[in-house]
Amino acid sequence: MDGTLMGKGFEVSEENIKALKEAMEKAYVSIGWDLVSSENSKGAKYPNFADLLEQIEVVIEESKYSADSKGDYSGALLTRVRSLTTGLNGMIFCNDDLTDEQLFDRSVVVDLSRVGSTETKSLIMGLLVMKLNEHRMATGKANSPLT
């Protein structure tokens, strides 16, 4: 995941983007990723938004911001990320209903007609493209021909 993409999708401040990027790194590390070698000792497992939400709370709590600033940052960021862990968004981003192979190695239709805001649609599409890239890199199919 990319903090800048999410920051733009959420329309948050530069400070929140920095906190979001740090939380993403911590989310990857928490599930077994070595960020230097870009390998996961537990296989092809990636963090979801529930993992990210936990790490945002850690990053904000560990920060040197004042109590008021922590409240502002946590309110803005946690509310937005939490919205991706409940309801339809939670089913998309927090459950493992479809494997990467099912999503990216077959013909699939991604219906965004029930997604209300343009920003959320953009965020979902950006995340899907990033997830596709990660899947292709992990399987050695980065520039393979379309079938």
XYZ file of N, CA and C in Angstrom:
441
model
N 0.839 -1.176 0.000
C 0.000 0.000 0.000
C 0.882 1.237 0.000
N 0.298 2.311 -0.417
C 1.062 3.547 -0.517
C 0.353 4.634 0.268
N 1.086 5.261 1.196
C 0.502 6.294 2.041
C 0.030 7.499 1.260
N 0.743 7.843 0.190
C 0.348 9.000 -0.603
C -0.979 8.733 -1.298
N -1.131 7.553 -1.891
C -2.390 7.195 -2.545
C -3.538 7.258 -1.556
N -3.347 6.670 -0.394
C -4.420 6.684 0.600
C -4.663 8.081 1.125
N -3.588 8.836 1.322
C -3.748 10.206 1.806
C -4.558 11.045 0.850
N -4.305 10.886 -0.434
C -5.072 11.633 -1.439
C -6.514 11.144 -1.479
N -6.694 9.825 -1.349
C -8.049 9.276 -1.344
C -8.850 9.724 -0.146
N -8.178 9.945 0.962
C -8.846 10.383 2.182
C -8.829 11.892 2.353
N -8.038 12.593 1.565
C -7.878 14.039 1.696
C -7.472 14.405 3.120
N -6.311 13.892 3.552
C -5.788 14.189 4.880
C -4.522 15.028 4.767
N -4.079 15.571 5.896
C -2.917 16.445 5.937
C -1.622 15.681 5.682
N -0.569 16.433 5.412
C 0.757 15.848 5.189
C 1.218 15.072 6.426
N 0.950 15.576 7.613
C 1.326 14.873 8.848
C 0.599 13.538 8.963
N -0.671 13.517 8.576
C -1.426 12.263 8.610
C -0.878 11.278 7.582
N -0.435 11.778 6.437
C 0.146 10.901 5.419
C 1.418 10.258 5.961
N 2.238 11.038 6.663
C 3.454 10.487 7.263
C 3.109 9.402 8.290
N 2.134 9.670 9.136
C 1.713 8.683 10.138
C 1.153 7.437 9.456
N 0.415 7.644 8.383
C -0.174 6.533 7.641
C 0.910 5.653 7.019
N 1.929 6.273 6.445
C 3.029 5.508 5.853
C 3.768 4.698 6.915
N 4.022 5.307 8.069
C 4.695 4.590 9.148
C 3.833 3.425 9.641
N 2.546 3.658 9.755
C 1.638 2.595 10.203
C 1.594 1.456 9.189
N 1.653 1.792 7.901
C 1.657 0.741 6.879
C 2.903 -0.125 6.989
N 4.042 0.520 7.184
C 5.275 -0.247 7.353
C 5.175 -1.165 8.561
N 4.646 -0.641 9.662
C 4.489 -1.445 10.869
C 3.492 -2.596 10.633
N 2.460 -2.355 9.847
C 1.486 -3.400 9.552
C 2.142 -4.542 8.773
N 2.988 -4.193 7.813
C 3.702 -5.228 7.054
C 4.628 -6.018 7.978
N 5.398 -5.323 8.809
C 6.337 -5.982 9.713
C 5.576 -6.877 10.698
N 4.415 -6.419 11.167
C 3.654 -7.177 12.172
C 3.160 -8.520 11.659
N 3.060 -8.678 10.349
C 2.607 -9.971 9.816
C 3.731 -10.754 9.146
N 4.984 -10.338 9.420
C 6.104 -11.163 8.996
C 6.990 -10.637 7.886
N 6.726 -9.442 7.385
C 7.527 -8.916 6.277
C 8.853 -8.357 6.755
N 9.904 -8.644 5.993
C 11.200 -8.010 6.152
C 11.228 -6.919 5.090
N 11.198 -5.667 5.507
C 11.094 -4.560 4.559
C 12.365 -4.361 3.739
N 13.500 -4.828 4.236
C 14.758 -4.690 3.500
C 14.811 -5.678 2.330
N 14.478 -6.934 2.614
C 14.528 -7.955 1.558
C 13.224 -8.055 0.779
N 12.183 -7.398 1.276
C 10.851 -7.450 0.665
C 10.332 -8.882 0.558
N 10.532 -9.629 1.643
C 10.060 -11.007 1.707
C 9.293 -11.216 3.001
N 8.314 -12.110 2.929
C 7.531 -12.446 4.110
C 7.856 -13.876 4.509
N 8.310 -14.058 5.719
C 8.649 -15.392 6.210
C 7.417 -16.294 6.320
N 6.237 -15.705 6.282
C 4.996 -16.474 6.407
C 4.316 -16.700 5.059
N 5.014 -16.416 3.963
C 4.438 -16.620 2.638
C 3.793 -15.360 2.103
N 2.909 -15.537 1.150
C 2.275 -14.407 0.458
C 1.098 -13.876 1.265
N 1.401 -13.297 2.416
C 0.367 -12.715 3.269
C 0.593 -11.214 3.320
N -0.484 -10.460 3.170
C -0.406 -9.005 3.153
C -1.333 -8.431 4.211
N -0.988 -7.257 4.755
C -1.873 -6.652 5.756
C -3.167 -6.136 5.123
N -4.221 -6.127 5.923
C -5.473 -5.538 5.467
C -5.731 -4.270 6.277
N -6.876 -3.648 6.085
C -7.147 -2.386 6.766
C -7.335 -2.556 8.273
N -7.748 -3.727 8.718
C -7.842 -3.961 10.165
C -6.439 -3.954 10.777
N -5.471 -4.561 10.083
C -4.076 -4.533 10.546
C -3.559 -3.101 10.567
N -3.874 -2.351 9.516
C -3.436 -0.957 9.429
C -4.045 -0.126 10.551
N -5.303 -0.342 10.826
C -5.992 0.402 11.883
C -5.296 0.211 13.233
N -4.914 -1.031 13.546
C -4.197 -1.298 14.793
C -2.889 -0.510 14.850
N -2.172 -0.486 13.743
C -0.860 0.162 13.732
C -0.969 1.687 13.747
N -2.031 2.239 13.183
C -2.228 3.691 13.253
C -2.348 4.114 14.710
N -3.105 3.352 15.477
C -3.254 3.664 16.894
C -1.898 3.628 17.601
N -1.059 2.645 17.265
C 0.275 2.533 17.862
C 1.134 3.733 17.477
N 1.156 4.076 16.186
C 1.988 5.188 15.701
C 1.575 6.496 16.359
N 0.302 6.758 16.444
C -0.163 8.008 17.052
C 0.179 8.030 18.533
N -0.010 6.913 19.215
C 0.297 6.865 20.650
C 1.790 7.047 20.906
N 2.628 6.484 20.033
C 4.082 6.593 20.204
C 4.635 7.951 19.757
N 3.834 8.736 19.061
C 4.311 10.012 18.533
C 4.572 11.002 19.659
N 5.314 12.040 19.342
C 5.651 13.064 20.333
C 4.701 14.255 20.245
N 3.583 14.078 19.566
C 2.604 15.150 19.465
C 1.960 15.414 20.819
N 1.440 16.609 20.984
C 0.704 16.932 22.203
C -0.592 16.118 22.233
N -1.207 16.053 23.385
C -2.455 15.291 23.531
C -3.523 15.812 22.584
N -3.606 17.151 22.418
C -4.594 17.723 21.495
C -4.321 17.302 20.065
N -3.052 17.383 19.663
C -2.690 16.999 18.299
C -2.950 15.511 18.058
N -2.608 14.685 19.056
C -2.877 13.248 18.925
C -4.358 13.001 18.697
N -5.185 13.731 19.436
C -6.631 13.592 19.269
C -7.091 13.994 17.880
N -6.529 15.095 17.369
C -6.889 15.551 16.021
C -6.475 14.538 14.970
N -5.218 14.064 15.074
C -4.721 13.105 14.089
C -5.471 11.782 14.165
N -5.672 11.297 15.366
C -6.356 10.012 15.482
C -7.801 10.130 15.023
N -8.437 11.247 15.333
C -9.822 11.422 14.890
C -9.942 11.408 13.375
N -9.080 12.156 12.720
C -9.139 12.248 11.258
C -8.774 10.934 10.596
N -7.682 10.353 11.013
C -7.150 9.177 10.337
C -7.893 7.898 10.706
N -8.107 7.694 11.994
C -8.782 6.475 12.425
C -10.201 6.379 11.887
N -10.894 7.501 11.851
C -12.269 7.492 11.342
C -12.300 7.061 9.879
N -11.376 7.595 9.091
C -11.349 7.264 7.669
C -10.953 5.807 7.422
N -9.939 5.335 8.115
C -9.515 3.945 7.915
C -10.553 2.983 8.488
N -11.129 3.322 9.633
C -12.159 2.469 10.223
C -13.345 2.299 9.256
N -13.635 3.329 8.463
C -14.744 3.226 7.502
C -14.475 2.155 6.449
N -13.209 1.762 6.281
C -12.861 0.712 5.316
C -12.841 -0.677 5.953
N -13.183 -0.756 7.242
C -13.183 -2.055 7.926
C -14.589 -2.513 8.300
N -15.597 -1.744 7.935
C -16.971 -2.102 8.291
C -17.837 -2.190 7.038
N -18.939 -2.889 7.167
C -19.907 -2.991 6.075
C -19.322 -3.576 4.801
N -19.767 -3.068 3.665
C -19.321 -3.549 2.359
C -17.815 -3.374 2.192
N -17.288 -2.235 2.630
C -15.843 -2.008 2.533
C -15.071 -3.041 3.347
N -15.571 -3.380 4.521
C -14.920 -4.390 5.345
C -14.898 -5.748 4.658
N -15.983 -6.057 3.958
C -16.024 -7.330 3.232
C -14.990 -7.337 2.107
N -14.744 -6.188 1.512
C -13.777 -6.101 0.419
C -12.353 -6.096 0.962
N -12.083 -5.289 1.980
C -10.715 -5.021 2.399
C -10.238 -5.798 3.614
N -11.108 -6.470 4.331
C -10.669 -7.143 5.556
C -10.919 -8.641 5.553
N -11.672 -9.134 4.628
C -11.934 -10.568 4.549
C -11.112 -11.158 3.422
N -10.864 -12.427 3.524
C -10.117 -13.115 2.477
C -11.067 -13.943 1.621
N -12.130 -13.316 1.123
C -13.112 -14.033 0.319
C -12.525 -14.519 -0.998
N -11.768 -13.680 -1.669
C -11.130 -14.051 -2.923
C -9.625 -14.081 -2.730
N -9.016 -15.136 -3.225
C -7.561 -15.160 -3.209
C -7.061 -14.244 -4.317
N -5.782 -13.898 -4.259
C -5.211 -13.081 -5.330
C -5.325 -13.800 -6.669
N -5.164 -15.113 -6.663
C -5.283 -15.881 -7.906
C -6.693 -15.773 -8.479
N -7.701 -15.876 -7.620
C -9.075 -15.755 -8.089
C -9.364 -14.357 -8.622
N -8.790 -13.354 -7.979
C -9.057 -11.975 -8.367
C -8.290 -11.559 -9.611
N -7.037 -12.020 -9.735
C -6.179 -11.486 -10.791
C -5.814 -12.471 -11.899
N -6.035 -13.752 -11.706
C -5.659 -14.717 -12.738
C -6.872 -15.254 -13.496
N -8.005 -14.668 -13.281
C -9.249 -15.025 -13.971
C -9.921 -13.747 -14.449
N -10.959 -13.912 -15.236
C -11.760 -12.753 -15.630
C -12.682 -12.390 -14.471
N -12.585 -11.154 -14.009
C -13.353 -10.698 -12.858
C -13.922 -9.322 -13.163
N -15.144 -9.080 -12.743
C -15.758 -7.764 -12.860
C -15.769 -7.130 -11.479
N -15.233 -5.939 -11.375
C -15.260 -5.183 -10.129
C -16.341 -4.126 -10.279
N -17.469 -4.337 -9.616
C -18.617 -3.447 -9.734
C -18.556 -2.387 -8.636
N -18.290 -1.166 -9.035
C -18.202 -0.057 -8.080
C -19.463 0.808 -8.087
N -20.532 0.312 -8.677
C -21.736 1.123 -8.813
C -22.359 1.490 -7.473
N -22.130 0.690 -6.433
C -22.707 0.992 -5.117
C -21.791 1.818 -4.244
N -20.613 2.143 -4.747
C -19.690 2.992 -3.997
C -20.090 4.434 -4.256
N -20.344 5.166 -3.196
C -20.898 6.509 -3.328
C -19.952 7.567 -3.860
N -18.841 7.772 -3.203
C -18.009 8.922 -3.548
C -16.948 8.582 -4.594
N -16.622 9.584 -5.384
C -15.577 9.444 -6.394
C -14.235 9.169 -5.745
N -13.972 9.809 -4.588
C -12.704 9.604 -3.886
C -12.547 8.149 -3.459
N -13.628 7.548 -2.950
C -13.564 6.148 -2.518
C -13.376 5.228 -3.710
N -14.064 5.519 -4.808
C -13.877 4.716 -6.027
C -12.431 4.798 -6.494
N -11.855 5.985 -6.479
C -10.458 6.162 -6.893
C -9.523 5.393 -5.972
N -9.788 5.457 -4.677
C -8.965 4.748 -3.709
C -9.039 3.241 -3.959
N -10.231 2.710 -4.143
C -10.401 1.272 -4.381
C -9.660 0.854 -5.646
N -9.810 1.608 -6.710
C -9.128 1.239 -7.958
C -7.613 1.330 -7.798
N -7.126 2.351 -7.123
C -5.690 2.461 -6.888
C -5.165 1.291 -6.077
N -5.918 0.896 -5.049
C -5.510 -0.239 -4.216
C -5.528 -1.543 -5.003
N -6.523 -1.709 -5.865
C -6.576 -2.918 -6.687
C -5.387 -2.991 -7.644
N -5.024 -1.871 -8.243
C -3.870 -1.856 -9.149
C -2.591 -2.170 -8.374
N -2.445 -1.600 -7.182
C -1.260 -1.894 -6.375
C -1.227 -3.355 -5.961
N -2.379 -3.894 -5.581
C -2.461 -5.303 -5.185
C -2.148 -6.204 -6.375
N -2.617 -5.837 -7.545
C -2.305 -6.587 -8.763
C -0.797 -6.577 -9.013
N -0.179 -5.424 -8.866
C 1.262 -5.316 -9.058
C 2.013 -6.203 -8.074
N 1.613 -6.174 -6.795
C 2.251 -7.029 -5.788
C 2.095 -8.503 -6.146
N 0.910 -8.872 -6.602
C 0.651 -10.265 -6.966
C 1.513 -10.674 -8.154
N 1.585 -9.834 -9.155
C 2.389 -10.151 -10.347
C 3.871 -10.260 -9.988
N 4.358 -9.382 -9.147
C 5.770 -9.432 -8.741
C 6.037 -10.706 -7.926
N 5.119 -11.056 -7.033
C 5.312 -12.227 -6.180
C 5.269 -13.529 -6.967
N 4.511 -13.546 -8.049
C 4.383 -14.783 -8.836
C 5.314 -14.817 -10.041
N 6.116 -13.765 -10.214
C 7.047 -13.729 -11.348
C 6.364 -13.463 -12.666
N 5.155 -12.917 -12.642
C 4.400 -12.642 -13.856
C 4.281 -11.147 -14.122
N 5.298 -10.390 -13.722
C 5.209 -8.940 -13.778
C 4.867 -8.393 -15.165
N 5.461 -8.911 -16.196
C 5.202 -8.410 -17.547
C 4.737 -9.532 -18.464
N 3.980 -10.463 -17.904
C 3.520 -11.590 -18.702
C 2.410 -11.155 -19.654
N 2.287 -11.837 -20.792
C 1.238 -11.466 -21.745
C -0.140 -11.757 -21.181
N -1.106 -10.965 -21.611
C -2.490 -11.175 -21.200
C -3.031 -12.436 -21.873
N -3.884 -13.143 -21.165
C -4.474 -14.343 -21.742
C -5.962 -14.205 -21.832
